[in-house]
């Protein structure tokens, strides 16, 4: 990656403002149910501790829409971080203004503070320069570590471009995300296989068009399949279809042909009478979907086919489940792909909320080369776009 990295700039003893993505999920009792995002920031926090910096962490949480709402407070995150680091974490009740500057004014080298939710101010999502400057003035150096938010032009993500923060660089997580992505796309070991699943073709058109220019094989699963099959003239019963995308699906097939990408669709499905875990279900080929049933997972022959296409892969990219995997009855296809990637010798890169959830559930996460922490940001990279939060990092030091 050719942007500045935290190790390229002087952070020793400085007040370092770190934009993190601590937008963690909570269970019904209000406890953090998955702290992966907090853990992902630990390498940067530990590096800054070694450098004797004063560490000021800032994040968003949920969608409070510019209002201070207690249910979106980052206070529980400060507690979890304290436990993970075994070190005091100062919780600051605002992210700008007197409360923030007073608390930060008292910080000593080696102290860690977490500011309250940036989205309690509407200036954050509106990308208000005044808010950005009030926030950035809290630190001497800025580190971008919120990869999951890098596709959003919010004040704390791109405010550095207003000129009030000369020293801005990527943290360890952001660097790792970009480095892995570049390994898979810019100079990959071939063959490169991309697996795309999930609900909608419309969400992934730009991704497919961009990947068509760099991958060797493309596998499509999930509900997206049925828009392609219908466009090709098959009866897909009551399976999910985006009727407005039928022409686009045909154009995509043409483009894949033109680019010499080998294109694979599932050849059989688990079909059910309705979208229900307990509905009657059976396995049929792609030509036999009954007109009043819906296909909810790929079948065993597709799983075998997809596994075989991965056999010679040197690089595999995966986004999106193969079926309605939240229901056990329709989860086999997705978990078979988890197993295939976990046992592959290829460089394996996985991204997108549902896909990483499937890996975490099986406990196989450690067997893939990299799981991206950003759903939307990961997809934007796959579309070939520069992320605003990365583009805003300057080379000014
Ligand atoms: P996405 O958000 O686009 O990654 O889509 C993920 C969602 O697609 C999951 O909630 C899956 O349950 C759903 N999904 C995948 N395959 C199917 C299918 N064949 N029928 C209905 N929903 C599906």
Coordinates of C-alpha atoms and ligand atoms in Angstrom, one line a residue:
X1 CA 0.0 0.0 0.0
X2 CA 1.4 3.4 -0.9
X3 CA -0.2 5.5 1.7
X4 CA 1.6 6.5 4.9
X5 CA 1.6 3.8 7.6
X6 CA 1.7 4.3 11.3
X7 CA 5.4 3.2 11.4
X8 CA 6.3 5.9 8.9
X9 CA 5.4 8.8 11.1
X10 CA 6.6 9.9 14.5
X11 CA 4.1 9.1 17.2
X12 CA 6.5 8.9 20.1
X13 CA 5.1 10.7 23.2
X14 CA 2.4 12.4 21.0
X15 CA -1.3 12.8 21.5
X16 CA -2.5 10.3 18.8
X17 CA -6.1 10.4 17.7
X18 CA -7.2 7.0 16.4
X19 CA -10.4 6.5 14.4
X20 CA -11.5 3.0 15.2
X21 CA -14.5 0.9 14.2
X22 CA -16.0 -0.2 17.6
X23 CA -19.5 -0.5 16.1
X24 CA -20.0 -3.9 17.9
X25 CA -23.2 -5.9 18.2
X26 CA -25.1 -6.2 21.5
X27 CA -27.3 -9.0 22.7
X28 CA -30.8 -8.5 24.2
X29 CA -29.3 -8.0 27.7
X30 CA -27.1 -5.2 26.5
X31 CA -23.9 -7.2 26.5
X32 CA -21.4 -7.0 23.7
X33 CA -22.0 -10.2 21.7
X34 CA -18.9 -10.1 19.5
X35 CA -15.8 -8.1 20.3
X36 CA -13.8 -8.9 17.1
X37 CA -13.8 -5.3 16.1
X38 CA -12.3 -4.2 19.4
X39 CA -9.7 -7.0 19.3
X40 CA -8.8 -6.0 15.7
X41 CA -7.6 -2.6 16.9
X42 CA -5.3 -4.0 19.6
X43 CA -2.1 -4.2 17.5
X44 CA -2.3 -0.5 16.8
X45 CA -3.1 0.3 20.4
X46 CA -0.2 -1.8 21.7
X47 CA 2.2 -0.3 19.2
X48 CA 1.2 3.2 20.4
X49 CA 1.6 2.1 24.0
X50 CA 5.1 0.9 23.2
X51 CA 5.7 4.4 21.7
X52 CA 4.6 6.0 24.9
X53 CA 1.8 7.9 23.1
X54 CA -1.4 9.3 24.7
X55 CA -4.0 7.3 22.8
X56 CA -7.4 9.0 22.0
X57 CA -9.8 6.5 20.5
X58 CA -12.9 7.6 18.6
X59 CA -15.7 5.5 17.0
X60 CA -19.3 5.5 15.9
X61 CA -21.9 3.0 17.3
X62 CA -25.3 2.3 15.7
X63 CA -27.5 5.0 14.2
X64 CA -28.3 7.6 16.9
X65 CA -28.9 10.2 14.1
X66 CA -27.1 13.1 15.6
X67 CA -28.6 12.8 19.1
X68 CA -27.0 11.6 22.4
X69 CA -28.9 8.4 23.1
X70 CA -27.8 6.3 26.1
X71 CA -28.4 3.0 24.3
X72 CA -25.8 4.0 21.7
X73 CA -23.2 5.0 24.3
X74 CA -19.6 3.6 23.9
X75 CA -19.2 3.3 27.7
X76 CA -19.6 -0.6 27.6
X77 CA -16.9 -0.7 24.9
X78 CA -14.5 1.2 27.2
X79 CA -15.2 -1.5 29.9
X80 CA -14.5 -4.3 27.4
X81 CA -11.3 -2.6 26.2
X82 CA -10.1 -2.2 29.7
X83 CA -10.6 -5.9 30.3
X84 CA -8.8 -6.9 27.0
X85 CA -5.8 -4.6 27.7
X86 CA -5.8 -5.1 31.5
X87 CA -5.3 -1.3 31.7
X88 CA -7.4 1.7 32.7
X89 CA -9.4 3.3 29.8
X90 CA -10.6 6.8 30.5
X91 CA -14.2 7.2 29.1
X92 CA -14.8 10.8 27.8
X93 CA -18.5 11.8 27.7
X94 CA -18.2 13.8 24.4
X95 CA -16.1 13.6 21.3
X96 CA -15.7 17.4 20.9
X97 CA -15.9 20.5 23.0
X98 CA -14.8 21.3 26.6
X99 CA -15.5 17.8 28.1
X100 CA -13.2 16.3 25.5
X101 CA -10.4 18.9 25.6
X102 CA -10.4 19.0 29.4
X103 CA -10.1 15.2 29.6
X104 CA -7.4 15.0 26.9
X105 CA -5.5 17.9 28.4
X106 CA -5.0 15.8 31.6
X107 CA -3.7 12.7 29.7
X108 CA -0.2 11.5 30.3
X109 CA 1.9 9.4 27.9
X110 CA 0.7 5.8 28.0
X111 CA -2.9 6.8 28.9
X112 CA -5.8 5.6 26.8
X113 CA -9.1 7.4 26.4
X114 CA -12.2 6.4 24.5
X115 CA -14.4 9.3 23.3
X116 CA -18.2 9.1 23.3
X117 CA -20.0 8.1 20.0
X118 CA -19.1 10.4 17.1
X119 CA -22.6 10.1 15.7
X120 CA -24.1 11.9 18.8
X121 CA -23.3 14.9 16.6
X122 CA -24.9 15.2 13.2
X123 CA -21.7 16.9 11.9
X124 CA -20.2 13.5 11.8
X125 CA -22.4 11.9 9.1
X126 CA -23.0 15.3 7.4
X127 CA -19.2 15.6 7.0
X128 CA -19.4 19.1 8.6
X129 CA -15.9 20.8 8.4
X130 CA -16.5 22.6 11.7
X131 CA -17.2 19.3 13.5
X132 CA -14.2 17.7 11.7
X133 CA -11.9 20.4 12.9
X134 CA -13.2 20.4 16.5
X135 CA -12.6 16.7 16.5
X136 CA -9.2 16.6 14.8
X137 CA -7.9 19.4 17.0
X138 CA -7.9 17.0 19.9
X139 CA -4.8 15.2 18.6
X140 CA -1.4 15.9 17.1
X141 CA -1.4 12.9 14.8
X142 CA -4.3 11.0 13.2
X143 CA -4.4 7.2 12.6
X144 CA -7.1 5.7 10.4
X145 CA -8.0 2.3 11.8
X146 CA -11.8 2.2 11.1
X147 CA -11.6 0.0 7.9
X148 CA -15.3 -1.0 8.2
X149 CA -16.3 2.7 7.8
X150 CA -13.7 3.7 5.2
X151 CA -16.3 3.8 2.3
X152 CA -18.2 6.6 4.1
X153 CA -17.4 10.3 3.6
X154 CA -18.0 11.1 7.3
X155 CA -16.2 14.0 9.1
X156 CA -13.9 11.7 11.2
X157 CA -13.0 9.7 8.1
X158 CA -12.1 12.4 5.6
X159 CA -11.8 15.6 7.6
X160 CA -8.0 15.4 7.4
X161 CA -8.4 16.8 3.9
X162 CA -9.6 20.2 5.3
X163 CA -6.0 20.8 6.3
X164 CA -6.0 20.7 10.0
X165 CA -4.3 17.4 10.5
X166 CA -0.9 17.3 8.7
X167 CA 0.1 13.9 10.0
X168 CA -2.4 11.2 9.1
X169 CA -1.6 7.5 8.5
X170 CA -3.1 4.0 8.3
X171 CA -3.0 1.8 11.4
X172 CA -2.1 -1.9 11.3
X173 CA -5.6 -3.2 10.6
X174 CA -6.2 -0.8 7.6
X175 CA -2.8 -1.7 6.2
X176 CA -3.5 -5.4 6.5
X177 CA -6.9 -5.0 4.8
X178 CA -5.5 -3.1 1.9
X179 CA -2.4 -5.3 1.6
X180 CA -4.5 -8.5 1.4
X181 CA -6.9 -7.0 -1.1
X182 CA -4.0 -6.0 -3.3
X183 CA -2.5 -9.4 -3.1
X184 CA -5.8 -10.9 -4.4
X185 CA -6.5 -8.3 -7.1
X186 CA -3.4 -6.4 -8.3
X187 CA -0.7 -9.1 -8.6
X188 CA -2.4 -12.4 -7.6
X189 CA -1.2 -15.9 -7.7
X190 CA -3.3 -17.6 -10.4
X191 CA -5.7 -19.1 -10.9
X192 CA -7.9 -16.7 -9.0
X193 CA -11.4 -17.9 -8.1
X194 CA -14.1 -15.5 -6.8
X195 CA -17.2 -16.9 -5.1
X196 CA -20.1 -14.5 -4.8
X197 CA -23.4 -15.3 -3.0
X198 CA -26.1 -13.4 -1.1
X199 CA -29.4 -12.0 -1.9
X200 CA -29.2 -9.5 -4.8
X201 CA -27.6 -9.1 -8.2
X202 CA -28.2 -5.4 -7.9
X203 CA -25.9 -5.2 -4.9
X204 CA -23.1 -7.0 -6.7
X205 CA -23.2 -5.9 -10.3
X206 CA -20.3 -3.5 -10.0
X207 CA -18.3 -6.1 -8.1
X208 CA -18.9 -8.8 -10.8
X209 CA -18.1 -6.3 -13.6
X210 CA -14.8 -5.4 -11.9
X211 CA -13.8 -8.9 -10.9
X212 CA -14.5 -10.0 -14.5
X213 CA -11.4 -8.1 -15.4
X214 CA -9.1 -9.9 -13.0
X215 CA -10.3 -13.3 -11.9
X216 CA -10.0 -16.6 -13.8
X217 CA -13.2 -18.3 -12.5
X218 CA -16.4 -16.9 -11.0
X219 CA -18.8 -19.0 -8.9
X220 CA -22.2 -17.6 -8.2
X221 CA -24.5 -19.0 -5.4
X222 CA -27.2 -17.7 -3.1
X223 CA -30.4 -16.1 -4.2
X224 CA -28.5 -14.2 -7.0
X225 CA -28.4 -17.4 -8.9
X226 CA -32.1 -17.3 -9.8
X227 CA -32.0 -13.9 -11.6
X228 CA -29.3 -15.5 -13.8
X229 CA -31.2 -18.7 -14.4
X230 CA -34.5 -16.9 -15.1
X231 CA -32.6 -14.6 -17.5
X232 CA -31.3 -17.7 -19.3
X233 CA -34.9 -19.0 -19.7
X234 CA -35.2 -21.5 -16.8
X235 CA -38.3 -21.8 -14.5
X236 CA -37.1 -20.9 -11.0
X237 CA -40.4 -21.4 -9.3
X238 CA -40.9 -19.0 -6.3
X239 CA -37.2 -18.5 -5.7
X240 CA -36.0 -14.9 -5.2
X241 CA -35.6 -13.1 -8.5
X242 CA -34.9 -9.4 -9.3
X243 CA -37.0 -9.0 -12.4
X244 CA -35.5 -5.6 -13.1
X245 CA -32.0 -7.2 -13.4
X246 CA -32.7 -9.8 -16.0
X247 CA -31.1 -7.8 -18.9
X248 CA -28.2 -6.9 -16.6
X249 CA -27.7 -10.6 -15.8
X250 CA -27.4 -11.4 -19.6
X251 CA -24.9 -8.5 -20.1
X252 CA -22.8 -9.8 -17.2
X253 CA -22.7 -13.3 -18.8
X254 CA -21.6 -11.7 -22.1
X255 CA -18.9 -9.7 -20.3
X256 CA -17.6 -12.8 -18.5
X257 CA -17.4 -14.6 -21.8
X258 CA -15.5 -11.7 -23.4
X259 CA -13.0 -11.6 -20.6
X260 CA -12.5 -15.4 -20.7
X261 CA -13.7 -15.9 -17.2
X262 CA -15.0 -19.4 -16.5
X263 CA -18.4 -18.9 -15.0
X264 CA -20.1 -21.5 -12.8
X265 CA -23.7 -21.5 -11.5
X266 CA -25.1 -24.2 -9.2
X267 CA -26.5 -27.3 -10.9
X268 CA -28.8 -28.5 -8.2
X269 CA -30.7 -27.0 -5.2
X270 CA -32.4 -27.7 -2.0
X271 CA -36.0 -26.5 -2.7
X272 CA -38.7 -26.0 -0.1
X273 CA -42.5 -25.4 -0.1
X274 CA -42.0 -22.1 1.7
X275 CA -39.4 -19.9 3.3
X276 CA -39.5 -21.8 6.6
X277 CA -37.0 -24.0 8.4
X278 CA -39.7 -26.7 8.9
X279 CA -41.2 -26.7 5.4
X280 CA -41.1 -29.8 3.2
X281 CA -37.9 -29.9 1.2
X282 CA -36.1 -31.9 -1.5
X283 CA -33.1 -31.8 -3.8
X284 CA -33.7 -31.1 -7.5
X285 CA -31.5 -30.2 -10.5
X286 CA -31.6 -26.6 -11.9
X287 CA -34.1 -27.8 -14.6
X288 CA -36.5 -29.3 -12.1
X289 CA -37.4 -26.5 -9.7
X290 CA -41.2 -27.0 -9.1
X291 CA -43.1 -23.9 -10.1
X292 CA -44.6 -23.4 -6.6
X293 CA -41.5 -24.2 -4.6
X294 CA -38.5 -22.0 -3.8
X295 CA -34.8 -22.9 -3.9
X296 CA -33.1 -22.0 -0.6
X297 CA -29.6 -23.6 -0.8
X298 CA -27.3 -25.1 -3.4
X299 CA -27.4 -28.9 -3.5
X300 CA -24.8 -31.7 -3.1
X301 CA -23.8 -31.8 -6.8
X302 CA -23.2 -28.1 -6.9
X303 CA -21.1 -28.3 -3.7
X304 CA -19.0 -31.0 -5.4
X305 CA -18.6 -28.9 -8.6
X306 CA -17.7 -25.8 -6.6
X307 CA -15.1 -27.8 -4.5
X308 CA -13.5 -29.1 -7.7
X309 CA -13.2 -25.7 -9.3
X310 CA -11.3 -24.6 -6.2
X311 CA -8.9 -27.5 -6.4
X312 CA -6.2 -25.7 -8.5
X313 CA -6.9 -22.2 -7.1
X314 CA -4.0 -20.2 -5.8
X315 CA -6.1 -17.3 -4.7
X316 CA -9.8 -17.5 -3.5
X317 CA -12.0 -14.5 -2.7
X318 CA -15.4 -15.1 -1.1
X319 CA -18.4 -12.8 -0.3
X320 CA -22.0 -13.9 0.4
X321 CA -23.7 -17.1 1.6
X322 CA -24.7 -19.9 -0.8
X323 CA -28.2 -20.1 0.6
X324 CA -30.6 -19.0 3.4
X325 CA -28.0 -20.3 5.9
X326 CA -29.5 -18.8 8.9
X327 CA -31.9 -21.8 8.9
X328 CA -30.0 -25.1 9.5
X329 CA -32.0 -26.9 6.8
X330 CA -30.6 -24.5 4.1
X331 CA -27.0 -24.0 5.5
X332 CA -25.2 -27.0 4.1
X333 CA -24.0 -25.4 0.9
X334 CA -22.5 -22.4 2.8
X335 CA -20.8 -24.6 5.4
X336 CA -19.4 -26.8 2.7
X337 CA -17.8 -23.8 1.2
X338 CA -16.4 -22.8 4.6
X339 CA -14.9 -26.2 4.8
X340 CA -13.5 -26.0 1.3
X341 CA -11.8 -22.7 2.0
X342 CA -10.6 -23.7 5.4
X343 CA -8.8 -26.8 3.9
X344 CA -7.5 -25.1 0.8
X345 CA -3.8 -24.3 0.3
X346 CA -4.7 -21.1 -1.6
X347 CA -4.5 -17.6 -0.3
X348 CA -8.1 -17.3 1.0
X349 CA -9.8 -13.9 1.6
X350 CA -13.3 -13.7 3.0
X351 CA -15.4 -10.6 3.5
X352 CA -18.9 -9.5 4.2
X353 CA -20.9 -9.8 7.4
X354 CA -22.7 -13.1 6.6
X355 CA -19.7 -14.8 5.3
X356 CA -17.5 -14.1 8.3
X357 CA -20.4 -15.0 10.5
X358 CA -20.4 -18.5 8.9
X359 CA -16.7 -18.9 9.6
X360 CA -16.9 -17.7 13.2
X361 CA -19.8 -20.1 13.8
X362 CA -17.7 -23.1 12.7
X363 CA -14.6 -22.0 14.6
X364 CA -12.7 -22.3 11.3
X365 CA -11.8 -18.6 11.0
X366 CA -8.1 -19.2 11.9
X367 CA -7.8 -21.5 8.8
X368 CA -8.4 -18.8 6.2
X369 CA -5.7 -16.3 5.3
X370 CA -7.7 -13.2 6.0
X371 CA -11.2 -12.3 7.0
X372 CA -12.0 -8.7 6.2
X373 CA -13.6 -6.6 9.0
X374 CA -15.6 -4.4 6.6
X375 CA -18.7 -5.6 4.8
X376 CA -19.5 -2.4 2.7
X377 CA -15.9 -1.3 2.6
X378 CA -14.8 -4.7 1.3
X379 CA -17.4 -4.7 -1.4
X380 CA -16.4 -1.2 -2.5
X381 CA -12.8 -2.4 -2.8
X382 CA -14.0 -5.3 -4.9
X383 CA -15.8 -2.8 -7.1
X384 CA -12.4 -1.3 -7.8
X385 CA -13.2 2.0 -6.0
X386 CA -10.8 4.0 -3.8
X387 CA -12.2 4.3 -0.3
X388 CA -12.6 7.9 0.8
X389 CA -11.2 7.1 4.3
X390 CA -8.1 5.8 2.7
X391 CA -7.8 8.4 0.0
X392 CA -7.9 11.1 2.6
X393 CA -4.7 9.9 4.3
X394 CA -2.0 12.5 3.4
X395 CA 1.6 12.1 2.7
X396 CA 2.5 15.3 4.4
X397 CA 5.1 14.3 6.9
Ligands
LIG1 P1 -26.4 -10.4 1.2 O1 -26.8 -9.5 2.3 O2 -26.6 -9.9 -0.1 O3 -25.0 -11.0 1.5 O4 -27.4 -11.6 1.4 C1 -27.4 -12.5 2.4 C2 -28.8 -13.0 2.6 O5 -29.2 -13.7 1.5 C3 -28.8 -14.0 3.8 O6 -29.7 -13.5 4.8 C4 -29.4 -15.3 3.2 O7 -30.4 -15.9 4.0 C5 -30.0 -14.8 1.9 N1 -30.1 -15.8 0.9 C6 -29.1 -16.5 0.3 N2 -29.5 -17.4 -0.6 C7 -30.9 -17.4 -0.6 C8 -31.9 -18.0 -1.2 N3 -31.6 -19.0 -2.1 N4 -33.2 -17.7 -1.0 C9 -33.5 -16.7 -0.1 N5 -32.6 -16.0 0.6 C10 -31.3 -16.3 0.4

